[in-house]
PDB file of C-alpha atoms and ligand atoms in Angstrom:
ATOM      1  CA  MET A  43     113.739-136.327  44.124  1.00  0.00           C
ATOM      2  CA  THR A  44     110.315-137.990  44.789  1.00  0.00           C
ATOM      3  CA  ASN A  45     109.799-141.691  43.822  1.00  0.00           C
ATOM      4  CA  PRO A  46     107.037-142.183  41.228  1.00  0.00           C
ATOM      5  CA  LEU A  47     103.798-144.021  42.300  1.00  0.00           C
ATOM      6  CA  PRO A  48     103.987-147.765  41.687  1.00  0.00           C
ATOM      7  CA  ASP A  49     101.927-148.814  38.789  1.00  0.00           C
ATOM      8  CA  SER A  50      99.253-150.647  41.036  1.00  0.00           C
ATOM      9  CA  VAL A  51      98.679-147.582  43.093  1.00  0.00           C
ATOM     10  CA  ASP A  52      95.641-145.433  42.292  1.00  0.00           C
ATOM     11  CA  TYR A  53      96.188-142.405  44.610  1.00  0.00           C
ATOM     12  CA  VAL A  54      97.768-141.312  47.962  1.00  0.00           C
ATOM     13  CA  LEU A  55      95.132-141.290  50.598  1.00  0.00           C
ATOM     14  CA  LEU A  56      97.386-140.081  53.528  1.00  0.00           C
ATOM     15  CA  ASP A  57     100.836-138.602  52.848  1.00  0.00           C
ATOM     16  CA  GLU A  58     103.827-139.186  55.062  1.00  0.00           C
ATOM     17  CA  ALA A  59     103.566-135.882  56.899  1.00  0.00           C
ATOM     18  CA  SER A  60      99.963-136.295  57.729  1.00  0.00           C
ATOM     19  CA  ILE A  61     100.552-139.917  59.153  1.00  0.00           C
ATOM     20  CA  GLN A  62     103.504-138.487  61.130  1.00  0.00           C
ATOM     21  CA  ARG A  63     101.403-135.752  62.617  1.00  0.00           C
ATOM     22  CA  ARG A  64      98.653-137.952  63.612  1.00  0.00           C
ATOM     23  CA  VAL A  65     100.758-140.601  65.076  1.00  0.00           C
ATOM     24  CA  MET A  66     102.497-138.056  67.231  1.00  0.00           C
ATOM     25  CA  GLU A  67      99.056-136.832  68.480  1.00  0.00           C
ATOM     26  CA  MET A  68      98.157-140.280  69.336  1.00  0.00           C
ATOM     27  CA  ALA A  69     101.441-140.954  71.198  1.00  0.00           C
ATOM     28  CA  ALA A  70     100.793-137.679  73.109  1.00  0.00           C
ATOM     29  CA  GLU A  71      97.308-138.889  74.072  1.00  0.00           C
ATOM     30  CA  ILE A  72      98.532-142.255  75.109  1.00  0.00           C
ATOM     31  CA  SER A  73     101.445-140.838  77.109  1.00  0.00           C
ATOM     32  CA  ALA A  74      99.073-138.659  78.968  1.00  0.00           C
ATOM     33  CA  ASP A  75      96.657-141.473  79.714  1.00  0.00           C
ATOM     34  CA  TYR A  76      99.364-143.762  80.963  1.00  0.00           C
ATOM     35  CA  GLU A  77     101.300-141.178  82.801  1.00  0.00           C
ATOM     36  CA  GLY A  78     103.026-142.669  85.966  1.00  0.00           C
ATOM     37  CA  ILE A  79     103.055-146.115  84.734  1.00  0.00           C
ATOM     38  CA  HIS A  80     106.000-148.404  85.711  1.00  0.00           C
ATOM     39  CA  ASN A  81     107.938-149.891  82.837  1.00  0.00           C
ATOM     40  CA  GLU A  82     107.299-153.551  83.447  1.00  0.00           C
ATOM     41  CA  ASP A  83     103.497-152.856  83.502  1.00  0.00           C
ATOM     42  CA  PHE A  84     102.830-151.229  80.189  1.00  0.00           C
ATOM     43  CA  LEU A  85     103.152-153.559  77.299  1.00  0.00           C
ATOM     44  CA  LEU A  86     102.453-152.636  73.619  1.00  0.00           C
ATOM     45  CA  VAL A  87     101.377-155.658  71.560  1.00  0.00           C
ATOM     46  CA  GLY A  88     101.705-155.191  67.809  1.00  0.00           C
ATOM     47  CA  VAL A  89      99.783-157.307  65.432  1.00  0.00           C
ATOM     48  CA  LEU A  90     102.101-158.522  62.880  1.00  0.00           C
ATOM     49  CA  LYS A  91     102.861-157.994  60.082  1.00  0.00           C
ATOM     50  CA  GLY A  92     100.715-154.902  59.286  1.00  0.00           C
ATOM     51  CA  SER A  93     101.477-152.930  62.490  1.00  0.00           C
ATOM     52  CA  PHE A  94     105.181-153.002  62.472  1.00  0.00           C
ATOM     53  CA  ILE A  95     105.804-149.540  61.129  1.00  0.00           C
ATOM     54  CA  PHE A  96     102.944-147.829  63.039  1.00  0.00           C
ATOM     55  CA  LEU A  97     104.192-149.557  66.160  1.00  0.00           C
ATOM     56  CA  ALA A  98     107.773-148.225  65.637  1.00  0.00           C
ATOM     57  CA  ASP A  99     106.725-144.811  65.039  1.00  0.00           C
ATOM     58  CA  LEU A 100     104.091-144.769  67.804  1.00  0.00           C
ATOM     59  CA  ALA A 101     106.476-146.253  70.348  1.00  0.00           C
ATOM     60  CA  ARG A 102     109.228-143.941  69.798  1.00  0.00           C
ATOM     61  CA  ARG A 103     107.076-141.047  70.373  1.00  0.00           C
ATOM     62  CA  LEU A 104     105.843-142.162  73.743  1.00  0.00           C
ATOM     63  CA  THR A 105     107.078-140.399  76.759  1.00  0.00           C
ATOM     64  CA  VAL A 106     105.995-143.073  79.215  1.00  0.00           C
ATOM     65  CA  PRO A 107     108.137-146.220  79.718  1.00  0.00           C
ATOM     66  CA  HIS A 108     106.810-149.300  78.005  1.00  0.00           C
ATOM     67  CA  ARG A 109     107.771-152.707  76.538  1.00  0.00           C
ATOM     68  CA  VAL A 110     106.980-154.128  73.192  1.00  0.00           C
ATOM     69  CA  ASP A 111     105.822-157.456  72.124  1.00  0.00           C
ATOM     70  CA  PHE A 112     104.254-158.956  68.951  1.00  0.00           C
ATOM     71  CA  ILE A 113     101.496-161.366  68.024  1.00  0.00           C
ATOM     72  CA  ALA A 114     100.932-162.768  64.618  1.00  0.00           C
ATOM     73  CA  LEU A 115      97.610-163.517  63.153  1.00  0.00           C
ATOM     74  CA  SER A 116      96.119-164.400  59.944  1.00  0.00           C
ATOM     75  CA  SER A 117      92.627-163.544  58.771  1.00  0.00           C
ATOM     76  CA  TYR A 118      92.949-163.239  54.990  1.00  0.00           C
ATOM     77  CA  ALA A 119      94.294-165.145  52.066  1.00  0.00           C
ATOM     78  CA  ASP A 120      96.249-163.043  49.746  1.00  0.00           C
ATOM     79  CA  LYS A 121      93.027-161.657  48.435  1.00  0.00           C
ATOM     80  CA  ALA A 122      90.890-158.688  49.764  1.00  0.00           C
ATOM     81  CA  GLU A 123      88.088-160.939  51.282  1.00  0.00           C
ATOM     82  CA  ALA A 124      87.267-161.481  54.901  1.00  0.00           C
ATOM     83  CA  THR A 125      86.606-165.087  55.956  1.00  0.00           C
ATOM     84  CA  GLY A 126      85.753-164.213  59.611  1.00  0.00           C
ATOM     85  CA  ALA A 127      88.141-166.818  60.718  1.00  0.00           C
ATOM     86  CA  VAL A 128      91.310-165.650  62.593  1.00  0.00           C
ATOM     87  CA  ARG A 129      94.343-167.878  63.110  1.00  0.00           C
ATOM     88  CA  LEU A 130      96.908-167.438  65.718  1.00  0.00           C
ATOM     89  CA  ILE A 131     100.251-167.780  64.095  1.00  0.00           C
ATOM     90  CA  MET A 132     102.653-166.666  66.803  1.00  0.00           C
ATOM     91  CA  ASP A 133     101.659-165.746  70.460  1.00  0.00           C
ATOM     92  CA  THR A 134     103.329-163.024  72.548  1.00  0.00           C
ATOM     93  CA  ARG A 135     106.497-163.883  74.480  1.00  0.00           C
ATOM     94  CA  ALA A 136     105.603-161.758  77.597  1.00  0.00           C
ATOM     95  CA  ASP A 137     103.192-162.944  80.192  1.00  0.00           C
ATOM     96  CA  VAL A 138     100.348-160.451  79.944  1.00  0.00           C
ATOM     97  CA  ALA A 139      98.637-161.223  83.300  1.00  0.00           C
ATOM     98  CA  GLY A 140      98.363-158.178  85.640  1.00  0.00           C
ATOM     99  CA  ARG A 141      99.990-155.991  82.983  1.00  0.00           C
ATOM    100  CA  HIS A 142      98.377-152.906  81.114  1.00  0.00           C
ATOM    101  CA  LEU A 143      98.130-153.958  77.553  1.00  0.00           C
ATOM    102  CA  LEU A 144      97.854-151.852  74.487  1.00  0.00           C
ATOM    103  CA  ILE A 145      97.033-153.743  71.313  1.00  0.00           C
ATOM    104  CA  VAL A 146      98.576-151.915  68.321  1.00  0.00           C
ATOM    105  CA  GLU A 147      96.780-152.807  65.102  1.00  0.00           C
ATOM    106  CA  ASP A 148      97.108-151.403  61.533  1.00  0.00           C
ATOM    107  CA  ILE A 149      93.509-151.366  60.415  1.00  0.00           C
ATOM    108  CA  LEU A 150      89.913-152.247  61.693  1.00  0.00           C
ATOM    109  CA  ASP A 151      87.945-153.712  58.860  1.00  0.00           C
ATOM    110  CA  THR A 152      85.255-156.150  59.715  1.00  0.00           C
ATOM    111  CA  GLY A 153      86.319-156.153  63.351  1.00  0.00           C
ATOM    112  CA  TYR A 154      86.784-159.988  63.629  1.00  0.00           C
ATOM    113  CA  THR A 155      90.481-159.598  64.243  1.00  0.00           C
ATOM    114  CA  LEU A 156      90.149-157.296  67.241  1.00  0.00           C
ATOM    115  CA  ARG A 157      87.204-159.192  68.637  1.00  0.00           C
ATOM    116  CA  TYR A 158      89.455-162.315  68.571  1.00  0.00           C
ATOM    117  CA  LEU A 159      92.314-160.421  70.264  1.00  0.00           C
ATOM    118  CA  TYR A 160      89.977-159.008  72.971  1.00  0.00           C
ATOM    119  CA  ARG A 161      88.708-162.520  73.708  1.00  0.00           C
ATOM    120  CA  LEU A 162      92.280-164.037  73.629  1.00  0.00           C
ATOM    121  CA  PHE A 163      93.752-161.345  75.989  1.00  0.00           C
ATOM    122  CA  GLU A 164      90.788-160.783  78.309  1.00  0.00           C
ATOM    123  CA  ALA A 165      91.104-164.513  79.271  1.00  0.00           C
ATOM    124  CA  ARG A 166      94.550-163.840  80.500  1.00  0.00           C
ATOM    125  CA  GLU A 167      93.510-161.192  82.821  1.00  0.00           C
ATOM    126  CA  PRO A 168      95.468-158.149  82.111  1.00  0.00           C
ATOM    127  CA  ALA A 169      95.375-155.163  84.410  1.00  0.00           C
ATOM    128  CA  SER A 170      93.683-153.207  81.666  1.00  0.00           C
ATOM    129  CA  LEU A 171      93.242-153.768  77.878  1.00  0.00           C
ATOM    130  CA  ARG A 172      93.014-151.029  75.093  1.00  0.00           C
ATOM    131  CA  THR A 173      93.677-150.588  71.425  1.00  0.00           C
ATOM    132  CA  ALA A 174      95.488-148.243  69.295  1.00  0.00           C
ATOM    133  CA  VAL A 175      94.525-148.643  65.688  1.00  0.00           C
ATOM    134  CA  LEU A 176      95.889-146.460  62.748  1.00  0.00           C
ATOM    135  CA  LEU A 177      92.949-146.910  60.355  1.00  0.00           C
ATOM    136  CA  SER A 178      89.365-147.866  60.475  1.00  0.00           C
ATOM    137  CA  LYS A 179      86.909-148.606  57.520  1.00  0.00           C
ATOM    138  CA  PRO A 180      83.414-147.803  59.166  1.00  0.00           C
ATOM    139  CA  ASP A 181      81.447-148.915  56.122  1.00  0.00           C
ATOM    140  CA  ARG A 182      82.979-152.489  56.542  1.00  0.00           C
ATOM    141  CA  HIS A 183      82.419-153.028  60.184  1.00  0.00           C
ATOM    142  CA  LYS A 184      80.483-156.236  60.922  1.00  0.00           C
ATOM    143  CA  VAL A 185      81.001-156.623  64.683  1.00  0.00           C
ATOM    144  CA  ASP A 186      81.138-154.060  67.354  1.00  0.00           C
ATOM    145  CA  VAL A 187      84.505-153.679  69.049  1.00  0.00           C
ATOM    146  CA  SER A 188      85.702-150.659  71.201  1.00  0.00           C
ATOM    147  CA  LEU A 189      88.578-148.621  69.892  1.00  0.00           C
ATOM    148  CA  HIS A 190      90.374-146.322  72.328  1.00  0.00           C
ATOM    149  CA  TYR A 191      92.888-144.522  69.976  1.00  0.00           C
ATOM    150  CA  LEU A 192      92.129-144.166  66.430  1.00  0.00           C
ATOM    151  CA  GLY A 193      94.239-142.621  63.643  1.00  0.00           C
ATOM    152  CA  PHE A 194      92.000-142.129  60.707  1.00  0.00           C
ATOM    153  CA  SER A 195      88.596-143.235  59.384  1.00  0.00           C
ATOM    154  CA  ILE A 196      88.907-144.157  55.687  1.00  0.00           C
ATOM    155  CA  PRO A 197      86.620-145.048  52.901  1.00  0.00           C
ATOM    156  CA  ASP A 198      86.204-148.738  51.759  1.00  0.00           C
ATOM    157  CA  VAL A 199      89.218-149.086  49.577  1.00  0.00           C
ATOM    158  CA  TRP A 200      92.095-151.504  49.780  1.00  0.00           C
ATOM    159  CA  VAL A 201      95.098-149.526  51.185  1.00  0.00           C
ATOM    160  CA  VAL A 202      98.777-150.341  51.133  1.00  0.00           C
ATOM    161  CA  GLY A 203     101.821-148.766  52.553  1.00  0.00           C
ATOM    162  CA  TYR A 204     103.204-147.863  56.083  1.00  0.00           C
ATOM    163  CA  GLY A 205     103.099-151.579  56.946  1.00  0.00           C
ATOM    164  CA  LEU A 206      99.973-152.452  55.102  1.00  0.00           C
ATOM    165  CA  ASP A 207     100.263-154.774  52.119  1.00  0.00           C
ATOM    166  CA  PHE A 208      98.655-156.525  49.236  1.00  0.00           C
ATOM    167  CA  ALA A 209      99.882-160.108  48.946  1.00  0.00           C
ATOM    168  CA  ASP A 210     102.912-158.891  50.992  1.00  0.00           C
ATOM    169  CA  ARG A 211     103.815-156.169  48.670  1.00  0.00           C
ATOM    170  CA  PHE A 212     104.051-152.319  49.187  1.00  0.00           C
ATOM    171  CA  ARG A 213     104.492-152.586  52.933  1.00  0.00           C
ATOM    172  CA  THR A 214     107.409-150.195  53.027  1.00  0.00           C
ATOM    173  CA  LEU A 215     105.896-147.299  50.963  1.00  0.00           C
ATOM    174  CA  PRO A 216     106.145-144.240  53.265  1.00  0.00           C
ATOM    175  CA  TYR A 217     102.508-143.125  52.614  1.00  0.00           C
ATOM    176  CA  ILE A 218      99.106-144.956  52.610  1.00  0.00           C
ATOM    177  CA  ALA A 219      97.728-145.357  49.106  1.00  0.00           C
ATOM    178  CA  ALA A 220      94.617-146.897  47.610  1.00  0.00           C
ATOM    179  CA  LEU A 221      95.426-149.731  45.248  1.00  0.00           C
ATOM    180  CA  LYS A 222      93.805-149.863  41.805  1.00  0.00           C
ATOM    181  CA  PRO A 223      90.608-151.946  42.167  1.00  0.00           C
ATOM    182  CA  ARG A 224      91.808-154.026  39.131  1.00  0.00           C
ATOM    183  CA  VAL A 225      94.736-155.197  41.152  1.00  0.00           C
ATOM    184  CA  TYR A 226      92.692-156.595  44.021  1.00  0.00           C
ATOM    185  CA  GLU A 227      89.606-157.421  42.115  1.00  0.00           C
ATOM    186  CA  GLY A 228      91.331-159.125  39.264  1.00  0.00           C
TER     187      GLY A 228
HETATM  188  P1  XMP B 133      89.259-157.322  60.220  1.00  0.00           P
HETATM  189  O1  XMP B 133      88.272-157.626  59.044  1.00  0.00           O
HETATM  190  O2  XMP B 133      89.400-158.708  61.108  1.00  0.00           O
HETATM  191  O3  XMP B 133      90.473-157.063  59.478  1.00  0.00           O
HETATM  192  O4  XMP B 133      88.808-156.211  60.990  1.00  0.00           O
HETATM  193  C1  XMP B 133      91.699-156.690  59.952  1.00  0.00           C
HETATM  194  C2  XMP B 133      92.892-157.056  59.132  1.00  0.00           C
HETATM  195  O5  XMP B 133      92.436-157.066  57.735  1.00  0.00           O
HETATM  196  C3  XMP B 133      93.434-156.639  56.990  1.00  0.00           C
HETATM  197  N1  XMP B 133      93.047-155.562  56.113  1.00  0.00           N
HETATM  198  C4  XMP B 133      93.729-154.812  55.305  1.00  0.00           C
HETATM  199  N2  XMP B 133      95.044-154.983  55.015  1.00  0.00           N
HETATM  200  N3  XMP B 133      94.823-153.150  53.384  1.00  0.00           N
HETATM  201  C5  XMP B 133      95.476-154.038  54.097  1.00  0.00           C
HETATM  202  O6  XMP B 133      96.763-154.091  53.771  1.00  0.00           O
HETATM  203  C6  XMP B 133      93.519-152.945  53.724  1.00  0.00           C
HETATM  204  O7  XMP B 133      92.825-152.104  53.142  1.00  0.00           O
HETATM  205  C7  XMP B 133      92.993-153.852  54.687  1.00  0.00           C
HETATM  206  N4  XMP B 133      91.702-154.071  55.141  1.00  0.00           N
HETATM  207  C8  XMP B 133      91.830-155.078  56.009  1.00  0.00           C
HETATM  208  C9  XMP B 133      94.667-156.261  57.997  1.00  0.00           C
HETATM  209  O8  XMP B 133      95.484-157.283  57.946  1.00  0.00           O
HETATM  210  C10 XMP B 133      93.958-156.092  59.274  1.00  0.00           C
HETATM  211  O9  XMP B 133      94.718-156.544  60.255  1.00  0.00           O
HETATM  212 MG1   MG B 134      96.896-156.907  60.047  1.00  0.00          MG
END
């Protein structure tokens, strides 16, 4: 039995199977690139809260040893608007100096968040710094940031599910769906 779409959902953009297939491909690519790495040296840093499901799936598909940590940021109010200001809510526990860091982020929108993370982590002198981002909205980019592993490019619509939310709702939908504009514009 399949659950009906929530009332606020417009349409499913990426279904569960497509997401799983792509995450598996990304994990294979990352595993190949980090082949031979030592467990203490490879640190995945998930950006809370949006990346928690993506990170869980990606990490479990990796065939190279790694550790997991998190950082929490805030760049938005509960509305779909960018302020450009990024706030650090919770820092990582692990010391990142000398380690190979992979930032795991749900979505690249304006790019302010990733730019902030690059600056924050570069100052701490990791051995290397890369990013794995599930979604990107090319129409919305305002600053240039490099992406190393990207899941999907999507149109400029507000998406929810698979970790992504609107006002902290819809995070645990198994698919990624576009919200009805009246919900986020209203
Ligand atoms: P920037 O603009 O800094 O934004 O690249 C990255 C952060 O913006 C949030 N974001 C979204 N969250 N659905 C969401 O649930 C979306 O469509 C969306 N677009 C941007 C997200 O928190 C991301 O980390
Ligand atoms: Mg986020």
